[in-house]
PDB file of C-alpha atoms in Angstrom:
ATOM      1  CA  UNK P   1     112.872 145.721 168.032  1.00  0.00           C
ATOM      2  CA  UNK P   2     112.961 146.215 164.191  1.00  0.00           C
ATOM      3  CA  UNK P   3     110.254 145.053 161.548  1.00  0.00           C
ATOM      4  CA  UNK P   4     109.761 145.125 158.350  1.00  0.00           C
ATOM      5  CA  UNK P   5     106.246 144.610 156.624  1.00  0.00           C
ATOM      6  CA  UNK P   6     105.928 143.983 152.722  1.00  0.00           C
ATOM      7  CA  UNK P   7     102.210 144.077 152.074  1.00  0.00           C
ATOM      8  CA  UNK P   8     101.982 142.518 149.114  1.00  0.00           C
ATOM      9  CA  UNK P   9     101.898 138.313 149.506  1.00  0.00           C
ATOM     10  CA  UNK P  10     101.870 137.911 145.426  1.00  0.00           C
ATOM     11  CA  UNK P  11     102.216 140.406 142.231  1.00  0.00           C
ATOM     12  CA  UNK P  12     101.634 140.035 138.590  1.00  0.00           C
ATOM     13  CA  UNK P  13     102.887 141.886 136.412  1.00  0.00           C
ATOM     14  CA  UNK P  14     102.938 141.620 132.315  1.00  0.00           C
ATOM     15  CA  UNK P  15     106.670 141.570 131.041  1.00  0.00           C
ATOM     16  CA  UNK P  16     108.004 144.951 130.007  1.00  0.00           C
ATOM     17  CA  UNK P  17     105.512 146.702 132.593  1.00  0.00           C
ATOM     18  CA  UNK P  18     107.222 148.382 135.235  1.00  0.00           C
ATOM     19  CA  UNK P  19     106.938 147.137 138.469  1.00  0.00           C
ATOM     20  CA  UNK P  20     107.009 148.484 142.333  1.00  0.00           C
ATOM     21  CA  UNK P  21     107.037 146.484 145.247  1.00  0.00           C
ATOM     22  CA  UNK P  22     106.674 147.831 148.756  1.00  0.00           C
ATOM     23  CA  UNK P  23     108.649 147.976 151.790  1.00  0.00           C
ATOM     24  CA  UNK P  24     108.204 149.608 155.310  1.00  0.00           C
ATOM     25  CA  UNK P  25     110.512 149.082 158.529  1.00  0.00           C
ATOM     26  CA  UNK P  26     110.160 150.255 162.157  1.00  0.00           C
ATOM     27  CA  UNK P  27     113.481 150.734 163.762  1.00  0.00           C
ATOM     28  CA  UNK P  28     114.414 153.084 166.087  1.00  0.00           C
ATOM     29  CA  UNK P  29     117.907 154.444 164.613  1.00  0.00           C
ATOM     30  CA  UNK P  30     119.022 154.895 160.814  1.00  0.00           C
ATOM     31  CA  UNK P  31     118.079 151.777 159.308  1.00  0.00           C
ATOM     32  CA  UNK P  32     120.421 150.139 156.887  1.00  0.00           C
ATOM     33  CA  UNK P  33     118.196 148.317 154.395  1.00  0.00           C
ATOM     34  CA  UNK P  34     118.189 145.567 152.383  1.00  0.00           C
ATOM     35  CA  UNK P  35     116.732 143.895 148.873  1.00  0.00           C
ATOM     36  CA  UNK P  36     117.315 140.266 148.629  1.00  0.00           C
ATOM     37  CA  UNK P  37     115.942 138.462 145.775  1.00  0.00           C
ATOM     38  CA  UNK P  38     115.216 134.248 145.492  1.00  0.00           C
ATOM     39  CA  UNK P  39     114.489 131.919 142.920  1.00  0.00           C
ATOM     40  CA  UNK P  40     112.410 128.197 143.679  1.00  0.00           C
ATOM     41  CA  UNK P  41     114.789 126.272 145.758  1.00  0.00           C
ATOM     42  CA  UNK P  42     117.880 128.644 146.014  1.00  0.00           C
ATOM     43  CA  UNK P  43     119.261 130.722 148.049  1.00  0.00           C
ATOM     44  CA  UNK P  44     118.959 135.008 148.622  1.00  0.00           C
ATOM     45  CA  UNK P  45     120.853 137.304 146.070  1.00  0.00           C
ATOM     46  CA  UNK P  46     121.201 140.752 147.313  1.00  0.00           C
ATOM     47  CA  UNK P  47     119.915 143.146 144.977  1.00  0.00           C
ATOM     48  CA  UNK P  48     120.717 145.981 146.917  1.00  0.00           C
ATOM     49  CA  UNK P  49     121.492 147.501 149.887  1.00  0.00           C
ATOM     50  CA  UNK P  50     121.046 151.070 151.564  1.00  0.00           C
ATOM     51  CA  UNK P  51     123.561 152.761 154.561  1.00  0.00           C
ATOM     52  CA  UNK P  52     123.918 156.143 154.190  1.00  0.00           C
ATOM     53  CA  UNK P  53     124.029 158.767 151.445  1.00  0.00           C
ATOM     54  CA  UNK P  54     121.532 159.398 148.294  1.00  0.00           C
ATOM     55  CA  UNK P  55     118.750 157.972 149.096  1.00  0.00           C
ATOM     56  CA  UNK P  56     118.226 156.465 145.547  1.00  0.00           C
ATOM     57  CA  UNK P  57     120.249 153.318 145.603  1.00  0.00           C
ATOM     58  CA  UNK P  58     121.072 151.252 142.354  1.00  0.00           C
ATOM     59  CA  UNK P  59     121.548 147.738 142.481  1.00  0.00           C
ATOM     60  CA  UNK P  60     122.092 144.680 139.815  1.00  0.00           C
ATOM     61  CA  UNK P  61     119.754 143.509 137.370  1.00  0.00           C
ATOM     62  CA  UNK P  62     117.971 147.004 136.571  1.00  0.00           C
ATOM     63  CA  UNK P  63     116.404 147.557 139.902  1.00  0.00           C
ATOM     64  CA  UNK P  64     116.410 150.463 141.777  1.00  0.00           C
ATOM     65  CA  UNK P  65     114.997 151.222 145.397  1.00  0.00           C
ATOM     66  CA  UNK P  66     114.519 154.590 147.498  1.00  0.00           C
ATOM     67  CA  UNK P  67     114.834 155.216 150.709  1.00  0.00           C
ATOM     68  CA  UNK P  68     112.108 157.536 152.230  1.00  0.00           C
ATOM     69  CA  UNK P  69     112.779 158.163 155.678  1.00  0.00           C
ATOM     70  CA  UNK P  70     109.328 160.091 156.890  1.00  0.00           C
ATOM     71  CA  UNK P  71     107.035 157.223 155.101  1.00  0.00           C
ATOM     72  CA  UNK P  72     109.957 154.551 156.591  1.00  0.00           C
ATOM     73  CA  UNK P  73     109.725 152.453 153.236  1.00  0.00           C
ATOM     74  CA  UNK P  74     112.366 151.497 150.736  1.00  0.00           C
ATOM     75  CA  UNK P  75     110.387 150.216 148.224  1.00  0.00           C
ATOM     76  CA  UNK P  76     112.223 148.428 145.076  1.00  0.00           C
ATOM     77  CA  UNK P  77     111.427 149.796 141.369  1.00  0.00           C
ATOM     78  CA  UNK P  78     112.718 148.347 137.689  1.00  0.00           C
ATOM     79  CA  UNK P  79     111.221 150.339 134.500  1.00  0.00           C
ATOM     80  CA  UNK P  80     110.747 147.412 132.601  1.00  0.00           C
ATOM     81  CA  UNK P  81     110.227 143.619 133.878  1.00  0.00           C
ATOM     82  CA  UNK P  82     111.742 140.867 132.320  1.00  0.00           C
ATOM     83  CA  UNK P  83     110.265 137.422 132.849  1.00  0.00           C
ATOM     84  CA  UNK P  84     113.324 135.679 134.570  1.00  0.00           C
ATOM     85  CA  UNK P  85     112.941 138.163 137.359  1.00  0.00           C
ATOM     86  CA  UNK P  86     110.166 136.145 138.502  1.00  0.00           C
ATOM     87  CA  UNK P  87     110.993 134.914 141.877  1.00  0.00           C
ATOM     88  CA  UNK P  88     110.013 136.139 145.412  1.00  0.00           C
ATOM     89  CA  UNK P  89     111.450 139.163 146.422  1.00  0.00           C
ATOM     90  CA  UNK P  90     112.428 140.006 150.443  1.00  0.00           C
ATOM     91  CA  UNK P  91     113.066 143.523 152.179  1.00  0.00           C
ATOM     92  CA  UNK P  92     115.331 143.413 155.243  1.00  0.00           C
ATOM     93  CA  UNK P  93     116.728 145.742 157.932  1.00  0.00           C
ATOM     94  CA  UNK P  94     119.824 145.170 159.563  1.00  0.00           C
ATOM     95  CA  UNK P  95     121.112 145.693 163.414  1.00  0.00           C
ATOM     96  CA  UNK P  96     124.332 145.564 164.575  1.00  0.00           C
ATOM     97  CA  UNK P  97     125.103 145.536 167.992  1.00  0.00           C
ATOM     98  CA  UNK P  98     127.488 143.951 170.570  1.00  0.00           C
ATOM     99  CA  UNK P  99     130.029 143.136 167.575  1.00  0.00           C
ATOM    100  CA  UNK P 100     127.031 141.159 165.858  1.00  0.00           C
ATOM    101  CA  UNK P 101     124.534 142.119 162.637  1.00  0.00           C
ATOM    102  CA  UNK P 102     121.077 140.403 162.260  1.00  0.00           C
ATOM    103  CA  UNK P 103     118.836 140.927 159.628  1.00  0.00           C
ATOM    104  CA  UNK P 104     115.364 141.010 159.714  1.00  0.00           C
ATOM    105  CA  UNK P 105     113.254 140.083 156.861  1.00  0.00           C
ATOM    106  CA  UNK P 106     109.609 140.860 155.735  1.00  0.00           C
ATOM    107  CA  UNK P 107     107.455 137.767 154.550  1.00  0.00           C
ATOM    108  CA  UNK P 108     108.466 138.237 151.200  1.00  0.00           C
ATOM    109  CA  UNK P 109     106.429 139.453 148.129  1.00  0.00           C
ATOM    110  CA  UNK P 110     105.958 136.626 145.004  1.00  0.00           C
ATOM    111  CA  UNK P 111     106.554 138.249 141.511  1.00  0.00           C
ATOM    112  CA  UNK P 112     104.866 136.505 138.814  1.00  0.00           C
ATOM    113  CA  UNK P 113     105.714 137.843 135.205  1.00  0.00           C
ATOM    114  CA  UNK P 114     103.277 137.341 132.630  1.00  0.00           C
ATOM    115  CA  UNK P 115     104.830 136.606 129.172  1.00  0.00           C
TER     116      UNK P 115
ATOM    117  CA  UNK N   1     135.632 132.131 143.377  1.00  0.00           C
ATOM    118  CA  UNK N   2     133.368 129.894 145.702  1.00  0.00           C
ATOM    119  CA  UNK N   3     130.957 131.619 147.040  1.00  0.00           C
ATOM    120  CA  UNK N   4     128.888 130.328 150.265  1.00  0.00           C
ATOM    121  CA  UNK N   5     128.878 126.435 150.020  1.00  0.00           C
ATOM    122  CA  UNK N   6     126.575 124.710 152.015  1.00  0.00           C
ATOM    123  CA  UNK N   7     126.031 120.627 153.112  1.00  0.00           C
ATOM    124  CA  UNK N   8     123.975 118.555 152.297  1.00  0.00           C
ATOM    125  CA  UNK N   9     121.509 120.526 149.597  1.00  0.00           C
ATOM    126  CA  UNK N  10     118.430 117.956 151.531  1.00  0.00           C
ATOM    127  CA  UNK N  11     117.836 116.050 154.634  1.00  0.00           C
ATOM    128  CA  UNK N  12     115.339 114.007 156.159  1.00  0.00           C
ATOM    129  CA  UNK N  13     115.152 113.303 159.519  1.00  0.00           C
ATOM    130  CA  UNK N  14     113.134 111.775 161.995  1.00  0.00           C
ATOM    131  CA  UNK N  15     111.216 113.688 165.221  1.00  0.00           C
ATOM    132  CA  UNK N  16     113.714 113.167 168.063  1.00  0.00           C
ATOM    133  CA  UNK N  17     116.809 112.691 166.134  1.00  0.00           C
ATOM    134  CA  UNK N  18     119.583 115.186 165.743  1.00  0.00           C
ATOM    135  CA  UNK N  19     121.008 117.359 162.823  1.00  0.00           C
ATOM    136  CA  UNK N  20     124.469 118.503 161.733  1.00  0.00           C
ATOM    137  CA  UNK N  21     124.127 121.213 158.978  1.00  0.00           C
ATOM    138  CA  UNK N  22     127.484 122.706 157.172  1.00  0.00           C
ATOM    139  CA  UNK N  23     128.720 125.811 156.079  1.00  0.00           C
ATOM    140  CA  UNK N  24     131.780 126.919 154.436  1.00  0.00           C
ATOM    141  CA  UNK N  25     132.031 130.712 153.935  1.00  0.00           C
ATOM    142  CA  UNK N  26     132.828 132.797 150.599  1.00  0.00           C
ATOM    143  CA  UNK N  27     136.442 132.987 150.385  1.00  0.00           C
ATOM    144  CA  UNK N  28     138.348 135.243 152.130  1.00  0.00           C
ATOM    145  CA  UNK N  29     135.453 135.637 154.848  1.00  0.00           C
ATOM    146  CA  UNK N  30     135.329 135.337 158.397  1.00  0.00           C
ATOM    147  CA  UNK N  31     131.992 135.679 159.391  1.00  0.00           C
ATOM    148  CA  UNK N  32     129.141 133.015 159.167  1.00  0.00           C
ATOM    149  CA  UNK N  33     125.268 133.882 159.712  1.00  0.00           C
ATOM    150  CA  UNK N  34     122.647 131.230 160.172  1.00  0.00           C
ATOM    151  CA  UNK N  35     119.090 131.585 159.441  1.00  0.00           C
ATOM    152  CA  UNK N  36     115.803 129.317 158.917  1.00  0.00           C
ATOM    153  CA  UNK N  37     113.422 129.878 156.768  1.00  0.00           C
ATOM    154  CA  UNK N  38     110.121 128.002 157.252  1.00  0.00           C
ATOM    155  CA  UNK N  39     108.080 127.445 153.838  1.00  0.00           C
ATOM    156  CA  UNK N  40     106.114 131.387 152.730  1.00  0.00           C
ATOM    157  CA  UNK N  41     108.196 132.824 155.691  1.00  0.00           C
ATOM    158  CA  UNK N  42     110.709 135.170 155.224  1.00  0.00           C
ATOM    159  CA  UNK N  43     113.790 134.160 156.940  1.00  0.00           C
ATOM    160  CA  UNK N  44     115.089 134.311 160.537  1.00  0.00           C
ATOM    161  CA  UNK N  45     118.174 134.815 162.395  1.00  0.00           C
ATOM    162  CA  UNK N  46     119.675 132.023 164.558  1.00  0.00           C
ATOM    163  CA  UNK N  47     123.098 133.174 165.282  1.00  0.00           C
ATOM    164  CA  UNK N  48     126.358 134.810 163.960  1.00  0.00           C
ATOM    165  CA  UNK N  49     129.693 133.411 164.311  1.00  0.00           C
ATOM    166  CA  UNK N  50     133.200 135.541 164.472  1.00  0.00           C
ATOM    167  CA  UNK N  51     136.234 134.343 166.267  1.00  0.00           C
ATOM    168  CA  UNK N  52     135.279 131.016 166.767  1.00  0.00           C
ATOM    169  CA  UNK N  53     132.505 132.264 169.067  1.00  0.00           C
ATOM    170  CA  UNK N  54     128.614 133.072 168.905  1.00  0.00           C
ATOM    171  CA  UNK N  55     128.186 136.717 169.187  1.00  0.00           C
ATOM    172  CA  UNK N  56     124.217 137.007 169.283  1.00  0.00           C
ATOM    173  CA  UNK N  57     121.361 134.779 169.214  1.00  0.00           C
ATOM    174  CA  UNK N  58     118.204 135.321 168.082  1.00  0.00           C
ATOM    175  CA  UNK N  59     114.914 133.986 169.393  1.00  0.00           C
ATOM    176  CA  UNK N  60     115.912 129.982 168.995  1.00  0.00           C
ATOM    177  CA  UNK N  61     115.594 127.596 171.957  1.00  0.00           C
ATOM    178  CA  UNK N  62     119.578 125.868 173.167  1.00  0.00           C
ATOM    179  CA  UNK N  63     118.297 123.037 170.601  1.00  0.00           C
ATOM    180  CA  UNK N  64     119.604 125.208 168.446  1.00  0.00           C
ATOM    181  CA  UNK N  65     123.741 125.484 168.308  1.00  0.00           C
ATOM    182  CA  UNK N  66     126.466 126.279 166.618  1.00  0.00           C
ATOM    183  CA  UNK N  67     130.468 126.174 166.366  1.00  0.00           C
ATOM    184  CA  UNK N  68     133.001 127.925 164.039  1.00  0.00           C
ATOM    185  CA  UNK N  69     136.270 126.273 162.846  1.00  0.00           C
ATOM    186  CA  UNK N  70     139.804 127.736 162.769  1.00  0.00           C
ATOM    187  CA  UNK N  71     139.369 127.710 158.696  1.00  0.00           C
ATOM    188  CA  UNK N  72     135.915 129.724 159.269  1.00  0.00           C
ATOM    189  CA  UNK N  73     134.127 127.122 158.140  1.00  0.00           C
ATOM    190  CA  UNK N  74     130.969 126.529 160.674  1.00  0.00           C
ATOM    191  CA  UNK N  75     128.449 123.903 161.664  1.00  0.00           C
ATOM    192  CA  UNK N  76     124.458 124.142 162.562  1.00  0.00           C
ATOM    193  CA  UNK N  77     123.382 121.600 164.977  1.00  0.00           C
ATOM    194  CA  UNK N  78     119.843 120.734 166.017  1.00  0.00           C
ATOM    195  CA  UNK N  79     119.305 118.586 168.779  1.00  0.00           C
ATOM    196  CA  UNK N  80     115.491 116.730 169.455  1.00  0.00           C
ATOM    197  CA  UNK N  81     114.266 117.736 166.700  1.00  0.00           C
ATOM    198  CA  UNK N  82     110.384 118.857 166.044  1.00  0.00           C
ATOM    199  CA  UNK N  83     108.183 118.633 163.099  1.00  0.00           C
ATOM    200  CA  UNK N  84     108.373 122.638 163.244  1.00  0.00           C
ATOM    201  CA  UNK N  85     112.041 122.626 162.869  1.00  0.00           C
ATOM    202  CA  UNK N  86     111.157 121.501 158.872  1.00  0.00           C
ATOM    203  CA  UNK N  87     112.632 124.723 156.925  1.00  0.00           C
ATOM    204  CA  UNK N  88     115.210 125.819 154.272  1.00  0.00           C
ATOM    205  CA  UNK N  89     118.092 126.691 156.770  1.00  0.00           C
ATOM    206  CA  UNK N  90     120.351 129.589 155.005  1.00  0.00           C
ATOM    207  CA  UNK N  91     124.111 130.229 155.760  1.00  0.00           C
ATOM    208  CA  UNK N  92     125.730 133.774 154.647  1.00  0.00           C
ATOM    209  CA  UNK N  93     129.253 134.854 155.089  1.00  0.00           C
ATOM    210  CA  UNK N  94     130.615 138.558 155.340  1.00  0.00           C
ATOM    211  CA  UNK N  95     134.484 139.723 156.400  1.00  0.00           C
ATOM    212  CA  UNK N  96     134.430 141.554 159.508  1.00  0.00           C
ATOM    213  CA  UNK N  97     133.043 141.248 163.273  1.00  0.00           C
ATOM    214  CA  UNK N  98     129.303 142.743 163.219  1.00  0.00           C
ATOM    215  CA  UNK N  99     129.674 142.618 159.428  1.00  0.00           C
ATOM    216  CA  UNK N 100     126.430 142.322 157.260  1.00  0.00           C
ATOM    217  CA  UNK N 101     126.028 138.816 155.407  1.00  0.00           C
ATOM    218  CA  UNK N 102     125.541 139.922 151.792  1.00  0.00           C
ATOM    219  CA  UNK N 103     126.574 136.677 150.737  1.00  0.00           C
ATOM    220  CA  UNK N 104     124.386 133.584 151.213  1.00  0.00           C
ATOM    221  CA  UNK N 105     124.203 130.067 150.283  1.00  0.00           C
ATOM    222  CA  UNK N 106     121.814 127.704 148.386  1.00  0.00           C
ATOM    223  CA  UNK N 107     120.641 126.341 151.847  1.00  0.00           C
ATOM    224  CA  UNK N 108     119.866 122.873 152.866  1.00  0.00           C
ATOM    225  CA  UNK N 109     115.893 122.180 153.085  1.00  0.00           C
ATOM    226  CA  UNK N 110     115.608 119.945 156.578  1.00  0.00           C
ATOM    227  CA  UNK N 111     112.360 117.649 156.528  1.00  0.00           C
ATOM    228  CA  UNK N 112     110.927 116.229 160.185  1.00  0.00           C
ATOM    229  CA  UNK N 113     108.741 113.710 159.880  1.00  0.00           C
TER     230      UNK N 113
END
């Protein structure tokens, strides 16, 4: 069965800083991956998502995420943090299987931006 | 362009009673996802619907079910409920059977007391 830990519960970082937050899966095939971000009371966004191909994946909003298959992380950059993208941020790995897809999610890392 | 659109935004229910959450998927979709989120948890998958049918599960008791209308549109139901069933429950919509749900909705946050 697939996992995905994010081992950071809460991050602060100062606006402008650059920021890194961590993702590693266990799953037994080629993992399709996932960054999902959500603000207080609202649904997930997807930031961005990895299949196949380069391994450096772009998404929306300035972030960035790469896929590193023999440390199994996908861990989500941005060069310079603004302070709306506070919010809590969630790594994912998908399955599909018998014409179905789950996802499964880490617990989610909180971003706090300090102005 | 709608995207996910899910009914009511809150709820507040009772322990015992039962629970009819909606879902109406991005346009053009075909596929609807269900997942609960309980408060600091990242979220979980309850089921996918294609076809009208439920093509996997995930670890939820039969308390737990679903349908899918002819317009795609689908429904959560929750049946006895418990005070651990409290969570933000999450639709997402994708086009395709064993499609990934990119898209998701607001959710509706379910209170038990």
């Amino acid at each position: 069965a697939q996992s995905v830990t994010q081992p950071d519960i809460h991050i602060t970082v100062s606006e402008g800083a650059s920021l890194e937050l961590r993702c590693n899966y266990s799953y037994g095939a080629t993992p399709y991956l996932f960054w999902y971000v959500q603000s207080p009371g609202q649904g997930l966004q997807l930031l961005l998502k990895y299949f196949s191909g380069d391994t450096l994946v772009q998404g929306i909003k300035g972030f960035e995420a790469e896929f590193k298959r023999s440390q199994s992380s996908f861990n989500l950059r941005k060069p310079s943090v603004h302070w709306s993208d506070a919010a809590e941020y969630f790594c994912a790995v998908g399955a599909a299987g018998a014409g179905s897809y789950q996802l499964t999610f880490g617990k989610g890392t909180k971003l706090s931006v300090i102005p | 362009d709608a995207g996910v659109t899910q009914s009511p935004t809150h709820l507040i229910k009772t322990r015992g009673q039962q629970v009819t959450l909606r879902c109406s998927p991005k346009s053009g979709h075909d596929t609807v996802s269900w997942y609960q989120q309980a408060l600091g948890q990242g979220p979980q998958f309850i089921f996918q619907y294609y076809e009208e049918e439920e093509r996997q599960r995930g670890n939820f008791p039969d308390r737990f079910s679903g349908h899918q209308f002819p317009n795609y549109s689908s429904e959560l139901n929750v049946n006895a409920l418990l005070l651990g069933d409290s969570a933000l429950y999450l639709c997402a919509s994708s086009l395709g059977r064993g499609s990934a749900p990119l898209h998701f909705g607001n959710g509706t946050r379910l209170t038990v007391t």
